[in-house]
PDB file of C-alpha atoms in Angstrom:
ATOM      1  CA  MET A  17     176.828  35.425  62.195  1.00 84.00           C
ATOM      2  CA  ASN A  18     176.960  39.031  63.381  1.00 95.00           C
ATOM      3  CA  PRO A  19     174.999  39.717  66.589  1.00 98.00           C
ATOM      4  CA  ASN A  20     171.855  41.826  66.227  1.00 98.00           C
ATOM      5  CA  ILE A  21     171.828  44.700  68.693  1.00 98.00           C
ATOM      6  CA  MET A  22     168.905  46.876  69.784  1.00 98.00           C
ATOM      7  CA  LEU A  23     169.782  50.498  70.598  1.00 98.00           C
ATOM      8  CA  SER A  24     167.339  52.554  72.639  1.00 98.00           C
ATOM      9  CA  THR A  25     167.669  56.257  71.833  1.00 98.00           C
ATOM     10  CA  GLY A  26     166.042  59.545  72.708  1.00 96.00           C
ATOM     11  CA  GLY A  27     164.954  60.011  69.117  1.00 95.00           C
ATOM     12  CA  GLY A  28     168.081  61.868  68.035  1.00 93.00           C
ATOM     13  CA  ASN A  29     170.941  60.899  65.747  1.00 95.00           C
ATOM     14  CA  ALA A  30     172.356  57.533  66.787  1.00 97.00           C
ATOM     15  CA  ALA A  31     174.979  57.367  64.025  1.00 98.00           C
ATOM     16  CA  ASN A  32     177.986  57.296  66.370  1.00 97.00           C
ATOM     17  CA  TYR A  33     176.568  54.417  68.408  1.00 98.00           C
ATOM     18  CA  LEU A  34     175.580  52.470  65.300  1.00 98.00           C
ATOM     19  CA  ALA A  35     179.030  52.975  63.767  1.00 98.00           C
ATOM     20  CA  ALA A  36     180.723  51.725  66.952  1.00 98.00           C
ATOM     21  CA  VAL A  37     178.480  48.635  67.115  1.00 98.00           C
ATOM     22  CA  GLU A  38     179.051  47.839  63.453  1.00 98.00           C
ATOM     23  CA  ALA A  39     182.834  48.361  63.681  1.00 97.00           C
ATOM     24  CA  ALA A  40     182.882  45.859  66.556  1.00 98.00           C
ATOM     25  CA  GLY A  41     181.076  43.256  64.421  1.00 97.00           C
ATOM     26  CA  GLY A  42     177.413  43.813  65.255  1.00 98.00           C
ATOM     27  CA  VAL A  43     174.315  44.852  63.333  1.00 98.00           C
ATOM     28  CA  GLY A  44     172.561  47.732  65.087  1.00 98.00           C
ATOM     29  CA  LYS A  45     168.895  48.729  65.105  1.00 97.00           C
ATOM     30  CA  ALA A  46     168.274  52.139  66.710  1.00 98.00           C
ATOM     31  CA  ARG A  47     164.769  53.041  67.900  1.00 98.00           C
ATOM     32  CA  TYR A  48     163.021  55.570  70.116  1.00 98.00           C
ATOM     33  CA  LEU A  49     160.695  53.875  72.640  1.00 98.00           C
ATOM     34  CA  PRO A  50     161.327  50.376  71.293  1.00 98.00           C
ATOM     35  CA  ALA A  51     159.326  47.455  72.589  1.00 97.00           C
ATOM     36  CA  PRO A  52     161.501  44.646  73.969  1.00 98.00           C
ATOM     37  CA  ASP A  53     162.605  42.364  71.141  1.00 97.00           C
ATOM     38  CA  LEU A  54     164.363  39.311  72.495  1.00 98.00           C
ATOM     39  CA  SER A  55     165.233  38.139  68.994  1.00 98.00           C
ATOM     40  CA  CYS A  56     168.060  40.688  69.396  1.00 98.00           C
ATOM     41  CA  ASP A  57     171.278  39.396  70.942  1.00 98.00           C
ATOM     42  CA  GLY A  58     171.973  42.442  73.115  1.00 98.00           C
ATOM     43  CA  LEU A  59     170.838  45.900  74.152  1.00 98.00           C
ATOM     44  CA  VAL A  60     172.586  49.285  74.159  1.00 98.00           C
ATOM     45  CA  LEU A  61     171.147  52.113  76.254  1.00 98.00           C
ATOM     46  CA  VAL A  62     172.609  55.325  74.855  1.00 98.00           C
ATOM     47  CA  GLY A  63     173.140  58.794  76.286  1.00 96.00           C
ATOM     48  CA  GLY A  64     170.614  61.595  76.585  1.00 95.00           C
ATOM     49  CA  ASP A  65     168.776  63.813  79.038  1.00 95.00           C
ATOM     50  CA  ASP A  66     167.933  63.195  82.687  1.00 97.00           C
ATOM     51  CA  MET A  67     165.574  60.652  84.235  1.00 98.00           C
ATOM     52  CA  ASP A  68     162.459  61.588  86.162  1.00 98.00           C
ATOM     53  CA  PRO A  69     163.669  61.909  89.789  1.00 98.00           C
ATOM     54  CA  ALA A  70     160.360  60.438  90.997  1.00 98.00           C
ATOM     55  CA  LEU A  71     161.710  57.087  89.795  1.00 98.00           C
ATOM     56  CA  PHE A  72     164.392  57.189  92.485  1.00 98.00           C
ATOM     57  CA  GLY A  73     162.324  58.846  95.184  1.00 97.00           C
ATOM     58  CA  GLN A  74     163.411  62.474  94.817  1.00 97.00           C
ATOM     59  CA  LYS A  75     161.824  65.784  93.921  1.00 98.00           C
ATOM     60  CA  ASN A  76     163.155  67.502  90.835  1.00 97.00           C
ATOM     61  CA  THR A  77     165.882  69.918  91.882  1.00 96.00           C
ATOM     62  CA  HIS A  78     168.279  69.935  88.915  1.00 93.00           C
ATOM     63  CA  SER A  79     167.011  67.394  86.357  1.00 96.00           C
ATOM     64  CA  ARG A  80     166.212  68.572  82.859  1.00 94.00           C
ATOM     65  CA  GLY A  81     164.939  67.284  79.550  1.00 96.00           C
ATOM     66  CA  ILE A  82     162.824  64.639  81.303  1.00 97.00           C
ATOM     67  CA  ASP A  83     161.097  62.148  79.002  1.00 98.00           C
ATOM     68  CA  ARG A  84     159.092  59.823  81.232  1.00 98.00           C
ATOM     69  CA  ALA A  85     157.985  57.697  78.273  1.00 98.00           C
ATOM     70  CA  ARG A  86     161.632  56.974  77.489  1.00 98.00           C
ATOM     71  CA  ASP A  87     162.370  56.226  81.143  1.00 98.00           C
ATOM     72  CA  ASP A  88     159.534  53.721  81.317  1.00 98.00           C
ATOM     73  CA  ALA A  89     160.459  52.121  77.980  1.00 98.00           C
ATOM     74  CA  GLU A  90     164.094  51.631  78.992  1.00 98.00           C
ATOM     75  CA  LEU A  91     163.220  50.202  82.390  1.00 98.00           C
ATOM     76  CA  ALA A  92     160.985  47.702  80.571  1.00 98.00           C
ATOM     77  CA  LEU A  93     163.846  46.875  78.195  1.00 98.00           C
ATOM     78  CA  LEU A  94     166.077  46.099  81.165  1.00 98.00           C
ATOM     79  CA  ASP A  95     163.356  43.901  82.657  1.00 98.00           C
ATOM     80  CA  ALA A  96     163.230  41.924  79.432  1.00 98.00           C
ATOM     81  CA  PHE A  97     166.885  41.710  78.417  1.00 98.00           C
ATOM     82  CA  CYS A  98     168.319  41.172  81.888  1.00 98.00           C
ATOM     83  CA  GLY A  99     165.483  38.798  82.683  1.00 98.00           C
ATOM     84  CA  ALA A 100     166.602  36.765  79.677  1.00 98.00           C
ATOM     85  CA  ARG A 101     170.249  37.234  80.737  1.00 98.00           C
ATOM     86  CA  LYS A 102     171.105  38.940  77.465  1.00 98.00           C
ATOM     87  CA  PRO A 103     174.043  41.374  77.469  1.00 98.00           C
ATOM     88  CA  VAL A 104     173.496  45.091  78.040  1.00 98.00           C
ATOM     89  CA  LEU A 105     175.866  47.985  77.315  1.00 99.00           C
ATOM     90  CA  ALA A 106     174.802  51.158  79.130  1.00 98.00           C
ATOM     91  CA  ILE A 107     176.389  54.520  78.295  1.00 98.00           C
ATOM     92  CA  CYS A 108     176.088  57.843  80.165  1.00 96.00           C
ATOM     93  CA  ARG A 109     172.312  58.236  80.684  1.00 97.00           C
ATOM     94  CA  GLY A 110     172.042  54.467  80.210  1.00 98.00           C
ATOM     95  CA  HIS A 111     174.520  53.980  83.052  1.00 98.00           C
ATOM     96  CA  GLN A 112     172.178  55.988  85.262  1.00 98.00           C
ATOM     97  CA  VAL A 113     169.059  54.133  84.065  1.00 98.00           C
ATOM     98  CA  VAL A 114     170.675  50.821  85.043  1.00 98.00           C
ATOM     99  CA  ASN A 115     171.372  52.068  88.542  1.00 98.00           C
ATOM    100  CA  VAL A 116     167.805  53.288  89.024  1.00 98.00           C
ATOM    101  CA  TRP A 117     166.406  50.035  87.590  1.00 98.00           C
ATOM    102  CA  LEU A 118     168.287  48.150  90.300  1.00 98.00           C
ATOM    103  CA  GLY A 119     166.942  50.392  93.056  1.00 98.00           C
ATOM    104  CA  GLY A 120     169.801  52.872  93.251  1.00 98.00           C
ATOM    105  CA  GLY A 121     169.747  56.663  93.165  1.00 98.00           C
ATOM    106  CA  LEU A 122     171.251  59.539  91.256  1.00 97.00           C
ATOM    107  CA  ILE A 123     172.954  62.786  92.198  1.00 95.00           C
ATOM    108  CA  GLN A 124     170.910  65.340  90.275  1.00 95.00           C
ATOM    109  CA  ASP A 125     173.740  67.837  89.951  1.00 90.00           C
ATOM    110  CA  LEU A 126     177.358  66.949  90.655  1.00 87.00           C
ATOM    111  CA  GLY A 127     178.489  70.573  90.637  1.00 78.00           C
ATOM    112  CA  PRO A 128     181.867  71.996  89.630  1.00 67.00           C
ATOM    113  CA  LYS A 129     183.730  70.430  92.567  1.00 57.00           C
ATOM    114  CA  LEU A 130     182.963  66.896  91.394  1.00 55.00           C
ATOM    115  CA  VAL A 131     182.797  67.647  87.694  1.00 60.00           C
ATOM    116  CA  PRO A 132     185.063  70.638  87.039  1.00 55.00           C
ATOM    117  CA  PHE A 133     184.092  70.759  83.354  1.00 51.00           C
ATOM    118  CA  HIS A 134     180.380  70.541  84.294  1.00 45.00           C
ATOM    119  CA  GLN A 135     178.962  69.788  80.840  1.00 46.00           C
ATOM    120  CA  LYS A 136     180.513  72.802  79.169  1.00 47.00           C
ATOM    121  CA  GLU A 137     179.078  73.871  75.852  1.00 47.00           C
ATOM    122  CA  GLU A 138     182.254  73.010  73.950  1.00 55.00           C
ATOM    123  CA  GLY A 139     181.529  69.288  74.327  1.00 70.00           C
ATOM    124  CA  ASP A 140     183.526  66.394  75.699  1.00 83.00           C
ATOM    125  CA  GLN A 141     186.131  67.043  78.357  1.00 85.00           C
ATOM    126  CA  VAL A 142     189.030  64.633  78.890  1.00 91.00           C
ATOM    127  CA  HIS A 143     189.951  63.363  82.342  1.00 92.00           C
ATOM    128  CA  LEU A 144     191.543  60.350  83.998  1.00 94.00           C
ATOM    129  CA  VAL A 145     189.741  57.403  85.568  1.00 96.00           C
ATOM    130  CA  ARG A 146     191.146  54.730  87.851  1.00 97.00           C
ATOM    131  CA  THR A 147     189.875  51.169  87.736  1.00 98.00           C
ATOM    132  CA  ALA A 148     189.203  48.456  90.288  1.00 98.00           C
ATOM    133  CA  GLU A 149     191.530  45.482  90.273  1.00 98.00           C
ATOM    134  CA  GLY A 150     190.019  42.572  88.371  1.00 98.00           C
ATOM    135  CA  SER A 151     187.455  44.747  86.568  1.00 98.00           C
ATOM    136  CA  LEU A 152     186.717  44.630  82.855  1.00 98.00           C
ATOM    137  CA  LEU A 153     188.087  48.144  82.335  1.00 98.00           C
ATOM    138  CA  ARG A 154     191.301  47.228  84.159  1.00 98.00           C
ATOM    139  CA  ARG A 155     191.722  44.297  81.753  1.00 98.00           C
ATOM    140  CA  LEU A 156     190.998  46.465  78.725  1.00 98.00           C
ATOM    141  CA  TYR A 157     192.929  49.611  79.608  1.00 98.00           C
ATOM    142  CA  GLY A 158     194.974  49.205  82.769  1.00 98.00           C
ATOM    143  CA  PRO A 159     194.788  50.912  86.176  1.00 98.00           C
ATOM    144  CA  VAL A 160     194.530  54.558  85.014  1.00 98.00           C
ATOM    145  CA  PHE A 161     193.551  55.938  81.612  1.00 98.00           C
ATOM    146  CA  PRO A 162     191.982  59.015  79.961  1.00 97.00           C
ATOM    147  CA  VAL A 163     188.362  59.174  78.801  1.00 96.00           C
ATOM    148  CA  ASN A 164     185.857  61.815  77.713  1.00 93.00           C
ATOM    149  CA  SER A 165     182.807  63.016  79.630  1.00 87.00           C
ATOM    150  CA  SER A 166     179.787  65.243  79.105  1.00 80.00           C
ATOM    151  CA  HIS A 167     177.362  65.032  82.014  1.00 83.00           C
ATOM    152  CA  HIS A 168     176.115  66.876  85.082  1.00 87.00           C
ATOM    153  CA  GLN A 169     174.540  63.956  86.983  1.00 92.00           C
ATOM    154  CA  GLY A 170     176.057  60.793  88.413  1.00 94.00           C
ATOM    155  CA  LEU A 171     175.351  57.691  90.420  1.00 97.00           C
ATOM    156  CA  GLY A 172     174.437  58.038  94.076  1.00 97.00           C
ATOM    157  CA  GLN A 173     173.611  54.965  96.133  1.00 98.00           C
ATOM    158  CA  LEU A 174     174.351  51.886  94.050  1.00 98.00           C
ATOM    159  CA  GLY A 175     171.603  49.510  93.031  1.00 98.00           C
ATOM    160  CA  ARG A 176     171.308  45.860  93.984  1.00 98.00           C
ATOM    161  CA  GLY A 177     174.182  43.689  92.808  1.00 98.00           C
ATOM    162  CA  LEU A 178     176.277  46.560  91.470  1.00 98.00           C
ATOM    163  CA  ALA A 179     179.867  47.347  92.398  1.00 98.00           C
ATOM    164  CA  ALA A 180     181.802  50.404  91.267  1.00 98.00           C
ATOM    165  CA  SER A 181     184.654  49.465  88.947  1.00 98.00           C
ATOM    166  CA  ALA A 182     186.035  52.874  87.909  1.00 98.00           C
ATOM    167  CA  TRP A 183     186.138  56.399  89.369  1.00 96.00           C
ATOM    168  CA  SER A 184     187.068  59.857  88.145  1.00 93.00           C
ATOM    169  CA  GLU A 185     189.800  61.838  89.861  1.00 90.00           C
ATOM    170  CA  ALA A 186     187.086  63.549  91.936  1.00 87.00           C
ATOM    171  CA  GLY A 187     185.484  60.246  92.942  1.00 91.00           C
ATOM    172  CA  VAL A 188     182.526  60.155  90.541  1.00 93.00           C
ATOM    173  CA  ILE A 189     181.605  56.558  89.672  1.00 96.00           C
ATOM    174  CA  GLU A 190     182.581  56.076  86.021  1.00 96.00           C
ATOM    175  CA  ALA A 191     181.709  52.385  85.644  1.00 98.00           C
ATOM    176  CA  VAL A 192     179.901  49.592  87.449  1.00 98.00           C
ATOM    177  CA  GLU A 193     179.737  45.833  87.115  1.00 98.00           C
ATOM    178  CA  HIS A 194     176.996  43.467  88.251  1.00 98.00           C
ATOM    179  CA  ALA A 195     177.552  40.423  90.407  1.00 97.00           C
ATOM    180  CA  SER A 196     175.824  38.069  87.964  1.00 98.00           C
ATOM    181  CA  LEU A 197     174.354  39.874  84.931  1.00 98.00           C
ATOM    182  CA  PRO A 198     176.257  40.349  81.631  1.00 98.00           C
ATOM    183  CA  LEU A 199     176.310  44.121  81.996  1.00 98.00           C
ATOM    184  CA  ILE A 200     178.832  46.768  80.909  1.00 98.00           C
ATOM    185  CA  SER A 201     177.936  50.207  82.249  1.00 98.00           C
ATOM    186  CA  VAL A 202     180.021  53.378  81.855  1.00 98.00           C
ATOM    187  CA  GLN A 203     179.442  57.094  82.482  1.00 96.00           C
ATOM    188  CA  PHE A 204     181.734  58.276  79.654  1.00 96.00           C
ATOM    189  CA  HIS A 205     181.146  57.998  75.891  1.00 96.00           C
ATOM    190  CA  PRO A 206     183.179  55.225  74.211  1.00 98.00           C
ATOM    191  CA  GLU A 207     181.304  55.728  70.930  1.00 98.00           C
ATOM    192  CA  ARG A 208     182.985  59.139  70.654  1.00 96.00           C
ATOM    193  CA  MET A 209     186.468  57.700  71.194  1.00 97.00           C
ATOM    194  CA  THR A 210     186.715  55.233  68.316  1.00 98.00           C
ATOM    195  CA  GLY A 211     186.618  54.888  64.531  1.00 96.00           C
ATOM    196  CA  ASN A 212     186.373  58.245  62.775  1.00 96.00           C
ATOM    197  CA  LEU A 213     186.016  59.851  66.228  1.00 96.00           C
ATOM    198  CA  ALA A 214     189.156  58.266  67.704  1.00 97.00           C
ATOM    199  CA  ARG A 215     191.158  60.723  69.802  1.00 96.00           C
ATOM    200  CA  SER A 216     194.863  60.910  70.514  1.00 96.00           C
ATOM    201  CA  ASP A 217     194.168  62.071  74.077  1.00 96.00           C
ATOM    202  CA  THR A 218     191.960  59.127  75.165  1.00 97.00           C
ATOM    203  CA  VAL A 219     191.924  55.356  74.927  1.00 98.00           C
ATOM    204  CA  ASP A 220     190.109  53.566  72.079  1.00 98.00           C
ATOM    205  CA  GLY A 221     186.463  53.236  73.106  1.00 98.00           C
ATOM    206  CA  GLY A 222     186.037  50.497  70.516  1.00 98.00           C
ATOM    207  CA  ALA A 223     187.491  47.975  72.970  1.00 98.00           C
ATOM    208  CA  ILE A 224     184.329  48.334  75.085  1.00 98.00           C
ATOM    209  CA  PHE A 225     182.084  47.628  72.111  1.00 98.00           C
ATOM    210  CA  ARG A 226     184.196  44.619  71.144  1.00 98.00           C
ATOM    211  CA  ALA A 227     183.951  43.254  74.684  1.00 98.00           C
ATOM    212  CA  PHE A 228     180.176  43.762  74.602  1.00 98.00           C
ATOM    213  CA  LEU A 229     179.789  42.057  71.224  1.00 98.00           C
ATOM    214  CA  LYS A 230     181.821  39.116  72.471  1.00 98.00           C
ATOM    215  CA  LEU A 231     179.267  38.671  75.261  1.00 98.00           C
ATOM    216  CA  CYS A 232     176.510  38.745  72.638  1.00 98.00           C
ATOM    217  CA  GLU A 233     177.943  35.964  70.466  1.00 93.00           C
TER     218      GLU A 233
END
């Protein structure tokens, strides 16, 4: 039986995420401000705009597109799904939500020194990441591999139980793993590196979705 997966979105088009979930063997249900539904086998937190900095104890200096209702809904989803020890896949904004949920902080603007492409208008930029020995991404892709990115914020202080498992060339944390929770969390966009959106200049992001769905079985 194919796992049922809840996707929490910002209300926009979730087609790429749904296609990646379905190609990996899941059945996706995308919603804006969904209530926790633990009849689902797993949760995907997708990309989007910035979190309210008040949630990690900062004034707003560079955050934009804040949707506090979405922030609160996704923190409640993490309470429910992680409380039930159900798998979570967090992507880009979702990666940041996970860190804040666990008491960590965010860097509100990484700047061109840390992110040379700095969310350029032309879309995803390709760069290398290096992985921690023994990490999921090391097992999937090896020690160094190319990914895409489109973001201007990143993780600051890590939340409780998290360990960095991948870094960009400039040292931005590109993935984390949790000491005990079934959590896959990445800053880049695997849904835009697989299926009809597969790229010759990056790895296949579908491997991340397949690993997530395996946790959900």
